[in-house]
Short mmCIF file of C-alpha atoms and ligand atoms in Angstrom, two decimals:
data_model
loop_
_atom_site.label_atom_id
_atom_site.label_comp_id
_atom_site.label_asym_id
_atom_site.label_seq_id
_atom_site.Cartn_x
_atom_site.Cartn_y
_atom_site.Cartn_z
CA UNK A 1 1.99 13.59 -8.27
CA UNK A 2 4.48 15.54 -6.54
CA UNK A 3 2.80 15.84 -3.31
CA UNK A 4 2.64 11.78 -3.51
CA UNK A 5 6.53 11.94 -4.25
CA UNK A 6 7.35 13.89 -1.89
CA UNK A 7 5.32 11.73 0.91
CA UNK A 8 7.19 8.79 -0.51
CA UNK A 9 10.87 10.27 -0.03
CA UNK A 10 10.14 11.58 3.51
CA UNK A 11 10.18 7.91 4.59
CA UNK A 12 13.41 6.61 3.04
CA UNK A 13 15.64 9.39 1.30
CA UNK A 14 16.69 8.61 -2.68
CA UNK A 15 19.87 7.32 -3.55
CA UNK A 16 22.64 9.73 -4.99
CA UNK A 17 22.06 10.11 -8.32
CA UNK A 18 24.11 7.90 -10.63
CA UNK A 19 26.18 9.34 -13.35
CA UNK A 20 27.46 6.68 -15.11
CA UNK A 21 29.33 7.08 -18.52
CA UNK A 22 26.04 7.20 -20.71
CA UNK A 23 24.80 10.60 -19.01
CA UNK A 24 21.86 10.98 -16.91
CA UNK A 25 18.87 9.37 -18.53
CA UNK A 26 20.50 5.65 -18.29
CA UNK A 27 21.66 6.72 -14.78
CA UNK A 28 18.22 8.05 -13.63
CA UNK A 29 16.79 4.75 -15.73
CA UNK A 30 19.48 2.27 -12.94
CA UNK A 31 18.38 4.57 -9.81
CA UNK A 32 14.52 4.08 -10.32
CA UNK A 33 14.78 0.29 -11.33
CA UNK A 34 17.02 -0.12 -8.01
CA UNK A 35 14.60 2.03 -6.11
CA UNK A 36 11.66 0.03 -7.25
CA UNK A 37 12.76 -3.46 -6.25
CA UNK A 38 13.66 -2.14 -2.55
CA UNK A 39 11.90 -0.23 -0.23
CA UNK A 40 7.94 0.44 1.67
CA UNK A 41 6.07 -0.36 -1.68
CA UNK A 42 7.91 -3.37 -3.67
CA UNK A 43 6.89 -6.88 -4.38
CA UNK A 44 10.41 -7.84 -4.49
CA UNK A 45 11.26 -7.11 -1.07
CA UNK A 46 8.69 -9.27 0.69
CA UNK A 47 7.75 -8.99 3.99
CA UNK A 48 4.75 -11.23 4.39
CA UNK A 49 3.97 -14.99 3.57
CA UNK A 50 1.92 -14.42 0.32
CA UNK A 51 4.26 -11.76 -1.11
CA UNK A 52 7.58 -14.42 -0.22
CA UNK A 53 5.44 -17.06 -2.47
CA UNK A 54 5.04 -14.62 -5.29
CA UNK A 55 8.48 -13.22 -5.70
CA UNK A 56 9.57 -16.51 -5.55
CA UNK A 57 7.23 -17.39 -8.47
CA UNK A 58 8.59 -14.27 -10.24
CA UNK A 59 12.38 -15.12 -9.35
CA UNK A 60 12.16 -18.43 -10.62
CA UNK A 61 10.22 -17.83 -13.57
CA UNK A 62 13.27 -14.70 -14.14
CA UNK A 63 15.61 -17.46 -13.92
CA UNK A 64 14.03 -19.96 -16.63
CA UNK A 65 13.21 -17.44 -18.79
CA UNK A 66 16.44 -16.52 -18.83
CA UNK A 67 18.11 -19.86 -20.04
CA UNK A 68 15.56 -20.41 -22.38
CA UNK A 69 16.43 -16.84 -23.78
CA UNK A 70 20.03 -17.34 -23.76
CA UNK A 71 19.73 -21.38 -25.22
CA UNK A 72 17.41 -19.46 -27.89
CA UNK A 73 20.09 -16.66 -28.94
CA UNK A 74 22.84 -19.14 -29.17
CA UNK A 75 21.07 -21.22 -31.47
CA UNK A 76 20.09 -18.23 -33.41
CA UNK A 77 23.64 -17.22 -33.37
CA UNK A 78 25.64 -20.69 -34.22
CA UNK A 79 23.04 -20.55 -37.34
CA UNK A 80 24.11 -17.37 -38.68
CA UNK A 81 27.76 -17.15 -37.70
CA UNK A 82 28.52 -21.24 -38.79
CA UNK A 83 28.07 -22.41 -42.43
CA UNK A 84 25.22 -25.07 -42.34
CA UNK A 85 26.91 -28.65 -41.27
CA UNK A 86 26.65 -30.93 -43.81
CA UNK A 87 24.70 -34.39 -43.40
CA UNK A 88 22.09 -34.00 -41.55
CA UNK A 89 18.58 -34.91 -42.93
CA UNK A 90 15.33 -33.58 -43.04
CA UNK A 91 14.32 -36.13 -40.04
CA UNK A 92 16.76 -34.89 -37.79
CA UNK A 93 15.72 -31.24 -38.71
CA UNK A 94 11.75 -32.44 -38.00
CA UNK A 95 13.19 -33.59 -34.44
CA UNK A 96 14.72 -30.34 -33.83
CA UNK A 97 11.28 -28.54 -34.34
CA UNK A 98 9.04 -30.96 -32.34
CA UNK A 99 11.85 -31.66 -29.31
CA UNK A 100 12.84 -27.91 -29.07
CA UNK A 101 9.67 -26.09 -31.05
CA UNK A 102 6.43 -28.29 -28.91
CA UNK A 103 7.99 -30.73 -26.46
CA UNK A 104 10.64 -28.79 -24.37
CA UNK A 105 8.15 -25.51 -24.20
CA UNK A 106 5.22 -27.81 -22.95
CA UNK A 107 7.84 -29.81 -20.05
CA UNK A 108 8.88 -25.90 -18.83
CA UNK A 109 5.59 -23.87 -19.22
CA UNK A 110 3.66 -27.48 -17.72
CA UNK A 111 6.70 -27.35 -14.66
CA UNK A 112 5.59 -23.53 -14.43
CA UNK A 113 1.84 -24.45 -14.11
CA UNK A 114 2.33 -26.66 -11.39
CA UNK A 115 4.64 -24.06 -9.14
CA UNK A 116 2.17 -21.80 -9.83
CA UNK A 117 -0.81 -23.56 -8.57
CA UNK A 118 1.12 -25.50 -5.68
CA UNK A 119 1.19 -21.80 -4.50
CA UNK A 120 -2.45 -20.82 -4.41
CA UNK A 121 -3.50 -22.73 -1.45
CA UNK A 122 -1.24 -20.57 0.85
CA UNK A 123 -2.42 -17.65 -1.00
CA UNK A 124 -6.38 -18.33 -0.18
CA UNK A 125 -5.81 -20.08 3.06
CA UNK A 126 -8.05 -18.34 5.28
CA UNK A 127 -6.68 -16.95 8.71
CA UNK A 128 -7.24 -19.45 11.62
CA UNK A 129 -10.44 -18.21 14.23
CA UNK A 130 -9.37 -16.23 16.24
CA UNK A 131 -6.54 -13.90 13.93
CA UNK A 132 -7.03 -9.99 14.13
CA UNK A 133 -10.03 -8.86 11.95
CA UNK A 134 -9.33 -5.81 10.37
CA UNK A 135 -12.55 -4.15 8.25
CA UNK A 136 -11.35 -1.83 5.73
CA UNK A 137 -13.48 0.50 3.05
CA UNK A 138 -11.89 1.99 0.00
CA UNK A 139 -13.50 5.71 0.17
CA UNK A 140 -13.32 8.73 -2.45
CA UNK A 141 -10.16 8.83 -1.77
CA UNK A 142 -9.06 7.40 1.47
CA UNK A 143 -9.46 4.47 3.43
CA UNK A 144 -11.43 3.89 6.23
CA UNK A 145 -9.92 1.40 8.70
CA UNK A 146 -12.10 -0.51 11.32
CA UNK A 147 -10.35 -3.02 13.83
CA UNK A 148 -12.93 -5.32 14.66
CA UNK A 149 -11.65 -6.67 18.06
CA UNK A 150 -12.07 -10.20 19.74
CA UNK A 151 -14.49 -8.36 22.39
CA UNK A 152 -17.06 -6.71 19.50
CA UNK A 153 -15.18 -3.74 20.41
CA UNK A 154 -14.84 -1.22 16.93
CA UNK A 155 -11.48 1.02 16.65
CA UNK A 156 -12.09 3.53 13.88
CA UNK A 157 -9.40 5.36 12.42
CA UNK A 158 -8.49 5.72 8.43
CA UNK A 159 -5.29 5.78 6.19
CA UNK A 160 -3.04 3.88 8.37
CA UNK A 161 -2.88 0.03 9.51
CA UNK A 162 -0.55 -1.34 12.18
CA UNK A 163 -0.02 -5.05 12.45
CA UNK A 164 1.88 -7.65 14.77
CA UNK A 165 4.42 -9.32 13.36
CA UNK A 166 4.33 -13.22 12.49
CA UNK A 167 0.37 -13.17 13.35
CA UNK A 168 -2.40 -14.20 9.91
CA UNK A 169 -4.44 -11.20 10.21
CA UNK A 170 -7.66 -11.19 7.96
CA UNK A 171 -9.09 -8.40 6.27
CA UNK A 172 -12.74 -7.85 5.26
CA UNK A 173 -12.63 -5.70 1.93
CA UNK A 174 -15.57 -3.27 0.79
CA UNK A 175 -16.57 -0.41 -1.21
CA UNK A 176 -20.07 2.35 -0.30
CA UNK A 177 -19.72 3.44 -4.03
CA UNK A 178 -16.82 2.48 -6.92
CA UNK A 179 -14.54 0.12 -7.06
CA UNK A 180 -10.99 0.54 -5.48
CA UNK A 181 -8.85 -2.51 -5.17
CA UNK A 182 -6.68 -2.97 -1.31
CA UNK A 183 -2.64 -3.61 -1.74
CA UNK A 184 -0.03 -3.90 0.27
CA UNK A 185 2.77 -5.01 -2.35
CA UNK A 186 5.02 -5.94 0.47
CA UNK A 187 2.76 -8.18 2.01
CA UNK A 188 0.69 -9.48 -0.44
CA UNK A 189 -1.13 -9.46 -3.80
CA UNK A 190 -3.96 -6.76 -4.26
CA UNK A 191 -8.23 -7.61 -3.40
CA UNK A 192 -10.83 -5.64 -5.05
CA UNK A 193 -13.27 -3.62 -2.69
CA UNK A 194 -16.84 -4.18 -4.43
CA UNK A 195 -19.83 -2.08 -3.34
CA UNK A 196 -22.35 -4.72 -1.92
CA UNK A 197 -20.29 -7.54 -0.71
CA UNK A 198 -16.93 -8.18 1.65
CA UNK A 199 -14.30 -9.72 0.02
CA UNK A 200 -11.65 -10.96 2.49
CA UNK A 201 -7.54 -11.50 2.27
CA UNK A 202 -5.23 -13.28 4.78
CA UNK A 203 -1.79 -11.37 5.39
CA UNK A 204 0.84 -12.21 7.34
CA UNK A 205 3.82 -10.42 7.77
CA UNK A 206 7.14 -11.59 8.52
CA UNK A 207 9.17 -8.83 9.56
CA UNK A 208 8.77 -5.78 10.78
CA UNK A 209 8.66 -2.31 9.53
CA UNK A 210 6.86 0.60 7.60
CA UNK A 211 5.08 -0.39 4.31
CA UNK A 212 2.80 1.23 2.08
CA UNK A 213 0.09 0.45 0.62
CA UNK A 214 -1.98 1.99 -2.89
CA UNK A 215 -5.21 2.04 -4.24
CA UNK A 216 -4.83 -1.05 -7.47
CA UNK A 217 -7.73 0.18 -9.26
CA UNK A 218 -8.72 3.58 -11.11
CA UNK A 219 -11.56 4.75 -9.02
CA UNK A 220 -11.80 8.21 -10.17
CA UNK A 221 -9.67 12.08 -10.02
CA UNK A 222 -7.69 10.82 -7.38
CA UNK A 223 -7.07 7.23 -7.59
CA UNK A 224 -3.51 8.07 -7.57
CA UNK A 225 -3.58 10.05 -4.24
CA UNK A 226 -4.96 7.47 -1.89
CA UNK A 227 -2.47 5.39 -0.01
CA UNK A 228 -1.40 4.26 3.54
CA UNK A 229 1.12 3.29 5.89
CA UNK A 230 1.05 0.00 7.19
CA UNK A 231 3.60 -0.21 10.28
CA UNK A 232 4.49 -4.03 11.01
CA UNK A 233 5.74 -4.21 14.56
CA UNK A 234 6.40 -6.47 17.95
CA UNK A 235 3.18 -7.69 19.74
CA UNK A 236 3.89 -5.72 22.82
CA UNK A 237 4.20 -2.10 20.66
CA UNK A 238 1.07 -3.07 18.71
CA UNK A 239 -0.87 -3.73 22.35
CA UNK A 240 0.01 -0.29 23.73
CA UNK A 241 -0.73 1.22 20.39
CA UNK A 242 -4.15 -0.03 19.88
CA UNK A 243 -4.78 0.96 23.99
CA UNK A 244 -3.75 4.14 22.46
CA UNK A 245 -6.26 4.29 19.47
CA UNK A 246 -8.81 3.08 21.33
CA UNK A 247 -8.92 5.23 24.00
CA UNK A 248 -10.44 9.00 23.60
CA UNK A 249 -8.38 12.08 21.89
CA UNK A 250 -6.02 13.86 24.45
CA UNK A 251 -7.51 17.40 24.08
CA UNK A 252 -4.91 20.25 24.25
CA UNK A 253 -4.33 22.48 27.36
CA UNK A 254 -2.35 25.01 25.57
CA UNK A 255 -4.39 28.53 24.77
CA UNK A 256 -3.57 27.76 20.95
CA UNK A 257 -4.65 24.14 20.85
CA UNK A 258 -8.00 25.33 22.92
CA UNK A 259 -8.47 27.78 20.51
CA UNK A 260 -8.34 25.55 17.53
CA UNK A 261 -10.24 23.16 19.01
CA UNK A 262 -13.10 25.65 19.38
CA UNK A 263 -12.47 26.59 15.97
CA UNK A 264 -12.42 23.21 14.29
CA UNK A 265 -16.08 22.88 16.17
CA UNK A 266 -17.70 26.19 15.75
CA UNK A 267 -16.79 25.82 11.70
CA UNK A 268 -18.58 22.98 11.59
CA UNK A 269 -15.89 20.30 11.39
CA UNK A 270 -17.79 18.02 13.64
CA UNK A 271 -20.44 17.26 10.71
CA UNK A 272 -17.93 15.36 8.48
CA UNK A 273 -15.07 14.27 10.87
CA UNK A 274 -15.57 12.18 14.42
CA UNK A 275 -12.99 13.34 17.54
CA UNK A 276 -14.03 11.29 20.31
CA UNK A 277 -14.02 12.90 23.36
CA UNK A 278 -15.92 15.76 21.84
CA UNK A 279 -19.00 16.97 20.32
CA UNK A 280 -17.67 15.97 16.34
CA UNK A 281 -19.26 13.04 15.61
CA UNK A 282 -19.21 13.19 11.61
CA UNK A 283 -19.05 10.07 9.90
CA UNK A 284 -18.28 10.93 6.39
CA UNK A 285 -14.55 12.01 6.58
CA UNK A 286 -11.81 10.33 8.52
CA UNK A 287 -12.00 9.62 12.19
CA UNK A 288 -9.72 12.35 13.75
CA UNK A 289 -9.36 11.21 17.30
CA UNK A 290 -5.55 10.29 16.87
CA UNK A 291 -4.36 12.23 13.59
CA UNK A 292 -1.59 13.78 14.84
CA UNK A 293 -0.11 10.39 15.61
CA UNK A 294 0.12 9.35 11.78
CA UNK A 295 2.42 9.22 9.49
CA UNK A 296 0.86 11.11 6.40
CA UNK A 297 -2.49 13.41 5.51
CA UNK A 298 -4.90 13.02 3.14
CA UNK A 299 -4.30 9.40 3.24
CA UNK A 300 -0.13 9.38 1.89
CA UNK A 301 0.12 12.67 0.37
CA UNK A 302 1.37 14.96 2.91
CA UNK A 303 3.84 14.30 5.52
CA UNK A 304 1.86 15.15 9.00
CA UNK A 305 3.76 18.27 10.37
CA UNK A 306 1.61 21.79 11.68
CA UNK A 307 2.64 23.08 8.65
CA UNK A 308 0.95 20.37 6.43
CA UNK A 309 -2.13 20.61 8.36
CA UNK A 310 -2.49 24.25 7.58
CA UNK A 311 -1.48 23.31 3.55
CA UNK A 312 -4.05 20.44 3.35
CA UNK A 313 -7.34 22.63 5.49
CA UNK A 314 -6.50 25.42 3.07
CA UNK A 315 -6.40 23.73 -0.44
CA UNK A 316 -8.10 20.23 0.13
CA UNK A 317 -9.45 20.42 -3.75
CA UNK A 318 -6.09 21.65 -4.80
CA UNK A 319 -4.09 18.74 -3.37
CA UNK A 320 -6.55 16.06 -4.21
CA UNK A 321 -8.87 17.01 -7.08
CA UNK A 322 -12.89 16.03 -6.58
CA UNK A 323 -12.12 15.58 -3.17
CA UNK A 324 -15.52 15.61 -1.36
CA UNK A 325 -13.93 17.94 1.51
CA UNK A 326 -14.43 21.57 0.72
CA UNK A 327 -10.79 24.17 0.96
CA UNK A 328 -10.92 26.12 3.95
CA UNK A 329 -8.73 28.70 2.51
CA UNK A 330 -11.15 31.42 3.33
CA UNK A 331 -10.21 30.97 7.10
CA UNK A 332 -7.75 33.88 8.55
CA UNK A 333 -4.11 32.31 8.70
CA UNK A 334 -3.86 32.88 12.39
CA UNK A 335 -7.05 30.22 13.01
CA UNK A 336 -5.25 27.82 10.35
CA UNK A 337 -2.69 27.74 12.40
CA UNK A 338 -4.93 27.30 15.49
CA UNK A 339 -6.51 24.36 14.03
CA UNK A 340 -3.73 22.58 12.54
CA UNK A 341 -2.19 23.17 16.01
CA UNK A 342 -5.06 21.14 17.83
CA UNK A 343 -5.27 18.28 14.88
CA UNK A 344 -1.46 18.11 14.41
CA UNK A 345 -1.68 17.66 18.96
CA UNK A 346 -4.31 14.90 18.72
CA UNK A 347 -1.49 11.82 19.00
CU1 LIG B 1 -9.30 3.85 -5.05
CU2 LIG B 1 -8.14 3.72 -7.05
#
């Protein structure tokens, strides 16, 4: 988990630790419940239609819960802090029970039924022909990303999605082998990815910025360790981006990036990972093409520095157990270094 933590704080730094009169733990107990309902991963700090509907649902339901809890503990109290009042008869006691005890819970949980469903339409609505496709496969353990584009033109790349803002985009959901389930938590609720059929979500954020995304659904050693970035962002800066992943990797011209890049192909790299523009035209890893422009490794874990490259070549099956990607620890440091120094250069 740390490696996952540590990917998490390198994109919004924890608060100062609160020491409040009742020592750490309570402290540490405020921090984490203030962390969770803010920031990249929270379903209480919506930033798309679908997720707006449901913490609304969850607000409001908060809210009557609430009164009905605090109406509930008053009534308890009055009985046990008042002596009984005197004159009133069994009928009026019936009343109580069938008014407060069937009635009332049937008029709230009833209004609650009806919020609910007035809700789902907008949560199944389809996106309108014509919205960004977006093809995504839950792998062991990463995510493979295809954006299908208006032209039948295919953009492969893996563990990160950007969108445009205020634009449905629809995403077609599968699986090659288990079962991993696709959220966003600040855009949306979560979509199982089923080997042997496409299931498909509408998002569509409303503001912009950089979310994350998990895997909902144990799918093995590392269900914990596969996540994403999704980066929300102005029409214009998703255009030149996508011109950007769509176009071939900018191969180095330094003597070290050369180097690695003869090194990343001579040990065979090529089989498993694709970098257009080159010979490596694996399919079963990640595309490569544009890794050093992402925000994380090994789909969330690592922040994506030289350094991290190096880490995550050397101990793949240390960082992310069962990982089908052997270690490459074997490799002399000084071609380490030469490959992450081509990888970390392909932006
Ligand atoms: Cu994929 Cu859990």
């Amino acid at each position: 988990m740390l490696p996952l933590l540590r990917s998490a704080t390198t994109l919004r730094p924890m608060p100062p630790t609160i020491q409040g009169p009742g020592g750490r733990a309570p402290a540490a107990l405020v921090a984490c419940t203030l962390v969770a309902c803010d920031g990249v991963q929270s379903t209480l700090a919506p930033a798309g239609r679908s997720a707006e509907l449901v913490a609304d649902i969850f607000w409001w339901s908060v809210a009557g819960s609430a009164i009905v809890w605090l109406a509930v503990i008053a009534l308890g109290a009055w009985a046990l802090l008042f002596p009984p009042v005197r004159g009133i008869g069994e009928g009026s006691a019936n009343r109580l029970i069938i008014y407060g005890g069937a009635v009332f819970p049937t008029i709230v949980l009833g209004a609650y039924l009806a919020y609910g469903l007035h809700a789902l339409p907008v949560l199944l609505d389809p996106a309108p022909p014509g919205s960004l496709r977006i093809a995504v496969s839950g792998e062991q353990w990463w995510w493979r990303v295809r954006y299908l584009l208006p032209d039948g033109e295919e953009i492969t790349l893996a563990n990160e999605i950007r969108l445009p803002v205020g634009e449905p985009v629809e995403f077609l959901l599968d699986s090659p082998d288990v079962i991993h389930s696709f959220w966003i938590p600040s855009l949306g609720g979560k979509v199982d990815m089923i080997p042997g059929r496409t299931n498909r979500l509408t998002l569509h954020p409303t503001r912009t910025g950089t979310f994350r995304g998990a895997c909902a659904e144990f799918c093995g050693a590392s269900h914990a360790l596969m996540n994403f970035h999704v980066v929300v962002e102005e029409r214009a800066a998703f255009d030149r981006w996508i011109e950007g992943q769509a176009a071939p990797a900018r191969l180095p011209t330094d003597e070290l990036g050369r180097r690695g890049q003869a090194l990343f192909l001579g040990n065979g790299c090529g089989a498993c990972h694709a970098v257009r523009g080159t010979i490596a035209n694996g399919g079963i890893g990640p595309d490569l093409t544009h890794v050093g422009g992402r925000l994380s490794l090994g789909a969330g874990i690592l922040p994506n520095g030289r350094a991290d490259f190096v880490r995550w070549i050397a101990s793949t099956a240390h960082l992310k157990p069962e990982v089908r990607m052997p270690s490459f620890g074997m490799l002399p440091p000084a071609d380490l270094e030469a490959i992450a120094a081509f990888l970390d250069g392909l932006e």
